[in-house]
Short mmCIF file of C-alpha atoms in Angstrom, two decimals:
data_model
loop_
_atom_site.label_atom_id
_atom_site.label_comp_id
_atom_site.label_asym_id
_atom_site.label_seq_id
_atom_site.Cartn_x
_atom_site.Cartn_y
_atom_site.Cartn_z
CA UNK A 1 -57.53 33.18 6.41
CA UNK A 2 -54.20 31.44 6.53
CA UNK A 3 -53.60 28.99 3.68
CA UNK A 4 -51.66 25.78 4.07
CA UNK A 5 -50.35 23.44 1.39
CA UNK A 6 -50.02 19.83 2.51
CA UNK A 7 -47.91 17.49 0.39
CA UNK A 8 -48.63 13.77 0.78
CA UNK A 9 -45.59 11.79 1.94
CA UNK A 10 -44.11 8.64 0.50
CA UNK A 11 -44.91 9.66 -3.08
CA UNK A 12 -42.72 9.25 -6.13
CA UNK A 13 -42.21 12.97 -6.62
CA UNK A 14 -41.23 13.62 -2.99
CA UNK A 15 -38.41 11.14 -2.38
CA UNK A 16 -34.85 12.43 -2.17
CA UNK A 17 -32.57 9.95 -3.87
CA UNK A 18 -29.76 10.00 -6.42
CA UNK A 19 -31.55 7.36 -8.51
CA UNK A 20 -35.04 7.59 -10.03
CA UNK A 21 -37.92 6.99 -7.62
CA UNK A 22 -39.35 3.57 -6.88
CA UNK A 23 -41.67 2.18 -9.57
CA UNK A 24 -44.77 2.37 -7.41
CA UNK A 25 -45.70 5.85 -6.18
CA UNK A 26 -48.19 4.32 -3.77
CA UNK A 27 -51.56 5.71 -2.80
CA UNK A 28 -51.92 8.78 -0.65
CA UNK A 29 -54.68 9.81 1.68
CA UNK A 30 -56.34 13.18 2.29
CA UNK A 31 -59.69 13.15 4.10
CA UNK A 32 -60.50 9.89 5.85
CA UNK A 33 -61.12 6.95 3.51
CA UNK A 34 -60.04 9.00 0.45
CA UNK A 35 -56.92 7.67 -1.26
CA UNK A 36 -55.55 7.88 -4.78
CA UNK A 37 -52.39 7.16 -6.75
CA UNK A 38 -50.58 8.59 -9.78
CA UNK A 39 -48.23 6.72 -12.13
CA UNK A 40 -46.86 6.89 -15.70
CA UNK A 41 -49.13 5.00 -18.02
CA UNK A 42 -50.03 3.95 -21.53
CA UNK A 43 -53.54 4.19 -23.01
CA UNK A 44 -54.17 0.77 -21.46
CA UNK A 45 -52.85 1.43 -17.95
CA UNK A 46 -49.61 1.78 -15.91
CA UNK A 47 -46.58 0.37 -17.75
CA UNK A 48 -44.03 0.10 -14.95
CA UNK A 49 -42.10 3.29 -15.62
CA UNK A 50 -40.73 4.86 -12.41
CA UNK A 51 -41.02 8.38 -13.86
CA UNK A 52 -41.72 10.25 -17.09
CA UNK A 53 -38.25 10.23 -18.65
CA UNK A 54 -37.69 11.85 -22.05
CA UNK A 55 -34.91 13.01 -24.34
CA UNK A 56 -36.24 15.49 -26.90
CA UNK A 57 -35.04 18.13 -29.31
CA UNK A 58 -36.11 21.76 -28.96
CA UNK A 59 -39.47 22.17 -30.69
CA UNK A 60 -40.45 18.50 -30.27
CA UNK A 61 -43.92 17.46 -29.12
CA UNK A 62 -45.21 14.18 -27.73
CA UNK A 63 -48.33 12.69 -26.17
CA UNK A 64 -48.20 10.52 -23.08
CA UNK A 65 -50.56 9.21 -20.41
CA UNK A 66 -50.82 9.36 -16.64
CA UNK A 67 -52.84 6.82 -14.68
CA UNK A 68 -54.87 8.28 -11.83
CA UNK A 69 -56.33 5.59 -9.59
CA UNK A 70 -59.10 6.13 -7.05
CA UNK A 71 -58.62 3.62 -4.24
CA UNK A 72 -61.59 4.99 -2.33
CA UNK A 73 -65.10 3.59 -2.11
CA UNK A 74 -66.71 6.78 -3.39
CA UNK A 75 -66.17 8.94 -6.50
CA UNK A 76 -63.31 11.42 -6.34
CA UNK A 77 -62.79 14.69 -8.24
CA UNK A 78 -59.16 15.73 -8.62
CA UNK A 79 -57.29 18.61 -10.25
CA UNK A 80 -54.60 17.64 -12.76
CA UNK A 81 -51.62 19.84 -13.59
CA UNK A 82 -47.84 19.82 -14.00
CA UNK A 83 -45.27 21.91 -12.17
CA UNK A 84 -41.54 22.61 -11.98
CA UNK A 85 -39.28 20.76 -9.55
CA UNK A 86 -36.51 22.07 -7.33
CA UNK A 87 -33.98 20.64 -4.88
CA UNK A 88 -34.64 21.41 -1.22
CA UNK A 89 -31.79 22.46 1.07
CA UNK A 90 -31.56 18.96 2.54
CA UNK A 91 -31.57 17.28 -0.88
CA UNK A 92 -35.25 16.52 -1.33
CA UNK A 93 -37.17 16.59 -4.62
CA UNK A 94 -40.09 18.98 -4.37
CA UNK A 95 -42.48 20.91 -6.62
CA UNK A 96 -43.55 24.52 -6.60
CA UNK A 97 -46.51 25.30 -4.39
CA UNK A 98 -49.88 24.87 -6.04
CA UNK A 99 -50.38 28.62 -6.41
CA UNK A 100 -47.05 29.23 -8.19
CA UNK A 101 -46.97 29.29 -11.96
CA UNK A 102 -44.34 27.01 -13.54
CA UNK A 103 -41.91 28.52 -16.04
CA UNK A 104 -40.02 25.41 -17.14
CA UNK A 105 -41.12 21.86 -17.99
CA UNK A 106 -44.24 22.23 -15.86
CA UNK A 107 -45.40 24.98 -18.22
CA UNK A 108 -44.75 22.78 -21.28
CA UNK A 109 -47.29 20.12 -20.23
CA UNK A 110 -50.91 20.50 -21.28
CA UNK A 111 -53.95 18.47 -20.19
CA UNK A 112 -57.12 18.47 -22.25
CA UNK A 113 -59.04 18.40 -18.97
CA UNK A 114 -57.75 20.00 -15.76
CA UNK A 115 -60.30 18.25 -13.54
CA UNK A 116 -61.29 14.59 -13.58
CA UNK A 117 -63.93 12.65 -11.66
CA UNK A 118 -62.97 9.03 -11.06
CA UNK A 119 -65.56 6.47 -9.96
CA UNK A 120 -64.90 4.49 -6.80
CA UNK A 121 -62.08 1.93 -6.99
CA UNK A 122 -61.43 2.86 -10.61
CA UNK A 123 -58.64 4.25 -12.79
CA UNK A 124 -58.46 6.79 -15.58
CA UNK A 125 -55.63 6.92 -18.10
CA UNK A 126 -55.46 10.63 -18.88
CA UNK A 127 -53.56 11.91 -21.94
CA UNK A 128 -51.38 15.00 -21.95
CA UNK A 129 -49.02 16.69 -24.40
CA UNK A 130 -45.48 17.87 -23.78
CA UNK A 131 -44.32 20.59 -26.19
CA UNK A 132 -40.67 21.63 -25.91
CA UNK A 133 -40.16 25.28 -26.92
CA UNK A 134 -37.81 26.05 -29.79
CA UNK A 135 -35.65 28.12 -27.46
CA UNK A 136 -35.50 25.52 -24.66
CA UNK A 137 -32.02 25.39 -23.12
CA UNK A 138 -30.03 22.14 -23.42
CA UNK A 139 -29.77 19.87 -20.42
CA UNK A 140 -32.08 18.49 -17.76
CA UNK A 141 -35.47 19.94 -16.88
CA UNK A 142 -37.33 18.38 -13.95
CA UNK A 143 -40.91 18.60 -12.83
CA UNK A 144 -43.91 16.49 -11.93
CA UNK A 145 -47.47 15.59 -12.86
CA UNK A 146 -49.82 16.16 -9.94
CA UNK A 147 -53.34 15.08 -8.96
CA UNK A 148 -54.54 17.26 -6.10
CA UNK A 149 -57.56 17.55 -3.86
CA UNK A 150 -58.37 20.82 -2.11
CA UNK A 151 -60.09 20.49 1.27
CA UNK A 152 -60.53 22.61 4.37
CA UNK A 153 -59.64 21.82 7.95
CA UNK A 154 -59.46 23.51 11.33
CA UNK A 155 -56.09 24.52 12.75
CA UNK A 156 -55.07 24.49 16.42
CA UNK A 157 -56.86 27.81 16.98
CA UNK A 158 -60.06 26.57 15.34
CA UNK A 159 -59.63 28.64 12.16
CA UNK A 160 -60.65 27.08 8.85
CA UNK A 161 -57.66 26.69 6.54
CA UNK A 162 -57.34 25.41 2.98
CA UNK A 163 -55.30 22.23 2.57
CA UNK A 164 -54.05 21.04 -0.82
CA UNK A 165 -53.36 17.29 -0.82
CA UNK A 166 -51.06 16.42 -3.72
CA UNK A 167 -49.92 13.11 -5.18
CA UNK A 168 -47.73 12.92 -8.23
CA UNK A 169 -44.91 11.40 -10.20
CA UNK A 170 -41.71 12.92 -11.56
CA UNK A 171 -40.82 14.26 -15.00
CA UNK A 172 -37.20 14.14 -16.18
CA UNK A 173 -36.74 15.80 -19.57
CA UNK A 174 -33.35 16.15 -21.24
CA UNK A 175 -33.28 18.67 -24.07
CA UNK A 176 -30.61 17.82 -26.63
CA UNK A 177 -27.62 20.10 -27.01
CA UNK A 178 -24.33 20.79 -25.26
CA UNK A 179 -24.15 19.34 -21.76
CA UNK A 180 -22.17 21.17 -19.09
CA UNK A 181 -22.17 19.03 -15.92
CA UNK A 182 -20.54 20.83 -12.99
CA UNK A 183 -20.78 21.11 -9.20
CA UNK A 184 -19.24 23.89 -7.10
CA UNK A 185 -18.67 24.14 -3.34
CA UNK A 186 -19.51 27.32 -1.43
CA UNK A 187 -19.60 28.65 2.13
CA UNK A 188 -17.28 26.07 3.70
CA UNK A 189 -17.39 26.37 7.50
CA UNK A 190 -15.17 24.19 9.69
CA UNK A 191 -15.26 23.79 13.46
CA UNK A 192 -12.81 21.87 15.68
CA UNK A 193 -13.87 20.33 18.98
CA UNK A 194 -11.21 18.89 21.26
CA UNK A 195 -11.37 15.49 22.92
CA UNK A 196 -11.32 14.73 26.64
CA UNK A 197 -8.78 12.03 25.89
CA UNK A 198 -5.41 13.79 25.43
CA UNK A 199 -4.06 10.80 23.48
CA UNK A 200 -6.50 11.20 20.57
CA UNK A 201 -7.34 14.12 18.32
CA UNK A 202 -10.51 16.14 18.20
CA UNK A 203 -13.43 16.23 15.81
CA UNK A 204 -13.61 18.42 12.73
CA UNK A 205 -17.10 19.31 11.50
CA UNK A 206 -17.22 20.80 8.00
CA UNK A 207 -20.46 22.25 6.63
CA UNK A 208 -20.57 23.19 2.96
CA UNK A 209 -23.08 24.12 0.28
CA UNK A 210 -22.82 22.15 -2.98
CA UNK A 211 -24.40 23.92 -5.94
CA UNK A 212 -25.23 22.44 -9.34
CA UNK A 213 -23.90 25.14 -11.67
CA UNK A 214 -24.26 22.98 -14.79
CA UNK A 215 -27.27 21.89 -16.82
CA UNK A 216 -27.40 18.20 -15.84
CA UNK A 217 -28.75 16.65 -12.63
CA UNK A 218 -25.87 15.24 -10.62
CA UNK A 219 -24.87 13.54 -7.41
CA UNK A 220 -21.42 13.71 -5.85
CA UNK A 221 -19.14 12.63 -3.04
CA UNK A 222 -17.35 15.10 -0.70
CA UNK A 223 -13.80 14.46 0.55
CA UNK A 224 -12.31 16.37 3.50
CA UNK A 225 -8.51 16.69 3.83
CA UNK A 226 -6.73 18.24 6.82
CA UNK A 227 -3.10 18.95 7.66
CA UNK A 228 -1.19 20.92 10.25
CA UNK A 229 1.76 23.28 9.65
CA UNK A 230 4.28 21.94 7.10
CA UNK A 231 1.81 19.15 6.26
CA UNK A 232 2.09 17.48 9.66
CA UNK A 233 -0.66 15.07 10.71
CA UNK A 234 -2.23 14.90 7.26
CA UNK A 235 -5.54 13.00 7.22
CA UNK A 236 -8.47 12.48 4.83
CA UNK A 237 -12.05 11.25 5.10
CA UNK A 238 -14.61 10.55 2.38
CA UNK A 239 -18.31 11.16 3.03
CA UNK A 240 -21.29 9.36 1.55
CA UNK A 241 -22.91 10.20 -1.78
CA UNK A 242 -25.00 13.34 -1.99
CA UNK A 243 -28.64 13.18 -3.07
CA UNK A 244 -29.63 14.16 -6.58
CA UNK A 245 -29.10 17.88 -7.22
CA UNK A 246 -31.10 19.43 -10.04
CA UNK A 247 -29.56 22.13 -12.26
CA UNK A 248 -29.54 25.39 -10.35
CA UNK A 249 -30.21 23.58 -7.08
CA UNK A 250 -28.03 23.32 -4.02
CA UNK A 251 -27.61 21.02 -1.03
CA UNK A 252 -26.04 21.76 2.34
CA UNK A 253 -24.13 18.80 3.72
CA UNK A 254 -21.87 18.05 6.70
CA UNK A 255 -18.65 16.02 6.78
CA UNK A 256 -17.12 14.93 10.09
CA UNK A 257 -13.59 13.75 10.83
CA UNK A 258 -12.60 12.21 14.15
CA UNK A 259 -9.04 12.02 15.40
CA UNK A 260 -8.06 15.36 13.86
CA UNK A 261 -4.64 16.35 15.28
CA UNK A 262 -4.73 19.47 17.52
CA UNK A 263 -1.78 21.16 15.80
CA UNK A 264 -2.91 24.71 16.61
CA UNK A 265 -3.60 25.79 13.00
CA UNK A 266 -5.09 23.33 10.52
CA UNK A 267 -5.58 23.75 6.78
CA UNK A 268 -8.73 21.99 5.57
CA UNK A 269 -9.62 21.23 1.97
CA UNK A 270 -13.01 20.03 0.80
CA UNK A 271 -13.31 18.49 -2.65
CA UNK A 272 -16.52 17.45 -4.40
CA UNK A 273 -16.30 14.66 -6.96
CA UNK A 274 -19.42 14.81 -9.16
CA UNK A 275 -21.08 11.72 -10.61
CA UNK A 276 -23.93 11.03 -12.99
CA UNK A 277 -27.31 10.02 -11.58
CA UNK A 278 -28.31 6.41 -12.15
CA UNK A 279 -27.12 4.95 -15.45
CA UNK A 280 -26.51 8.29 -17.19
CA UNK A 281 -23.39 8.53 -19.33
CA UNK A 282 -22.01 12.05 -19.41
CA UNK A 283 -19.57 13.33 -22.01
CA UNK A 284 -17.73 15.46 -21.05
CA UNK A 285 -17.35 14.09 -17.53
CA UNK A 286 -18.64 16.24 -14.67
CA UNK A 287 -16.41 18.97 -13.27
CA UNK A 288 -15.76 19.08 -9.55
CA UNK A 289 -14.56 21.85 -7.27
CA UNK A 290 -12.31 22.40 -4.25
CA UNK A 291 -12.23 25.02 -1.52
CA UNK A 292 -9.87 25.66 1.41
CA UNK A 293 -10.23 27.16 4.87
CA UNK A 294 -8.02 27.31 7.96
CA UNK A 295 -9.20 26.61 11.49
CA UNK A 296 -7.62 26.91 14.90
CA UNK A 297 -7.18 23.60 16.72
CA UNK A 298 -5.63 24.59 20.04
CA UNK A 299 -5.05 21.57 22.34
CA UNK A 300 -6.54 23.30 25.38
CA UNK A 301 -6.82 20.12 27.46
CA UNK A 302 -3.24 19.13 26.71
CA UNK A 303 -2.12 22.64 27.59
CA UNK A 304 -4.15 22.51 30.80
CA UNK A 305 -2.45 19.25 31.73
CA UNK A 306 0.95 20.62 30.71
CA UNK A 307 0.75 23.59 33.10
CA UNK A 308 0.70 21.59 36.37
CA UNK A 309 3.23 19.14 34.94
CA UNK A 310 5.56 21.99 34.00
CA UNK A 311 5.04 23.58 37.43
CA UNK A 312 5.91 20.29 39.14
CA UNK A 313 9.06 19.94 37.04
CA UNK A 314 10.01 23.55 37.80
CA UNK A 315 9.50 22.99 41.52
CA UNK A 316 11.68 19.87 41.39
CA UNK A 317 14.39 21.80 39.57
CA UNK A 318 14.21 24.67 42.09
CA UNK A 319 14.33 22.25 45.03
CA UNK A 320 17.33 20.43 43.51
CA UNK A 321 19.15 23.68 42.92
CA UNK A 322 18.49 24.71 46.50
CA UNK A 323 19.84 21.39 47.74
CA UNK A 324 22.93 21.75 45.58
CA UNK A 325 23.39 25.33 46.73
CA UNK A 326 23.02 24.24 50.35
CA UNK A 327 25.52 21.43 49.89
CA UNK A 328 27.97 23.80 48.19
CA UNK A 329 27.61 26.29 51.03
CA UNK A 330 28.11 23.53 53.62
CA UNK A 331 31.23 22.32 51.82
CA UNK A 332 32.55 25.86 51.55
CA UNK A 333 31.83 26.47 55.24
CA UNK A 334 33.58 23.25 56.19
CA UNK A 335 36.62 24.19 54.13
CA UNK A 336 36.70 27.66 55.65
CA UNK A 337 36.43 26.19 59.13
CA UNK A 338 39.22 23.72 58.35
CA UNK A 339 41.40 26.52 57.00
CA UNK A 340 40.82 28.63 60.08
CA UNK A 341 41.57 25.72 62.41
CA UNK A 342 44.73 25.00 60.41
CA UNK A 343 45.81 28.63 60.80
CA UNK A 344 45.38 28.53 64.57
CA UNK A 345 47.39 25.31 64.81
CA UNK A 346 50.24 26.85 62.82
CA UNK A 347 50.34 29.90 65.08
CA UNK A 348 50.55 27.67 68.22
CA UNK A 349 53.42 25.70 66.71
CA UNK A 350 55.30 28.91 65.98
CA UNK A 351 54.97 29.98 69.62
#
C-alpha cells in the first residue's frame, strides 16, 4: 500500500517568510467537519506568541505549554509530537515526515502524553519539556510542535492510502555560544536572451543556490552586476529579499536583468548580502559571498540586420566604382580620339 503524508496548508509551521509566522496558526481540516488548531500557550490558554522562541544554555531545561483546540462538533483524538525543521528548495519552512525520527530540537521535546482526546469545541493546554543537551551546538535550532490525525482515503485508482493530517506551530531555539552567521552562493548559472528590438539590450537570467553555512537563521538580498569587455556597459540590479534560510538549508533563487548590453562576452557577478531575520541583532555581522561567471551575449539580431545593410553599402560602393571607371574610360577614349584626330590634321597641313 502506498503511503501519503498530507500537510495542512495555511498553518504557522508551513509559511515561508523571513519574519516569524503570524500569531494565529488558524484551524486546519482533515476529514469533513473535523478541524483543530495549535498555538503556543500558558497553563491558562494561548498567550499570543507567534512561535515557541527560546534562548537557552546547553544543559538547560524548561516546561512550556501548547494549546490544542478542537473546533469540531465531536470529540477528536490527536497525536502530539515535535520534529525538526528544514528549509525547502523554494524557501518554505517544513518539518520532517511523520515517520522520520528527529535528531535536533524535535528530539529534545518530550510530552507526558503522546495522544490526547479533546471534547467537541474544547481546548487542552498540554505541557511539554524541552531539555537542551550538554553538547548542543551553539546557534539556531528550528522545529515544530505537531498535532496530527491519521486517516485513510482512496486514491485515483481506488487504493486505500494512509493520510497524515498535521497542524503545528514553530519552535525557534537559540543555544548560547559563538555565533557564525554566513551565507554562500553556489551553482551560478546565467543565460542571455536577445531582444527583438535592436535598440535595447537583452535579458539576463541568473539562477543561483544560496546556502546557509553558518549557525544562525538568515535572510539576504542578491545583487547582480554585469559588464562587457573593459567594463563597457556596466549595469546592476538588486533582487528582493530571500525567505528565511535555516542553518544548513539552501534556497534556489532567480535574478533577472533587462536591458543587458549584447557586448558578445559579459562578465556577471552575483553578490549575496545577508541580514538577520526579524529583530535579531547579530554580532559579528553576517558574512556574505560573491561568485562570477561569464556568458556569451552575441547580438544575433543586430548582426542579421547588419548583413543586408553591409551588402547594400558594398553594392553601392561597387556601382559607384563602376561608374567612375566607366567615366574614366570614356574620358580616356575621348582624349585618345582627340589626339588621333589632331595627328591626322597635322599630317594634312604638312602635305
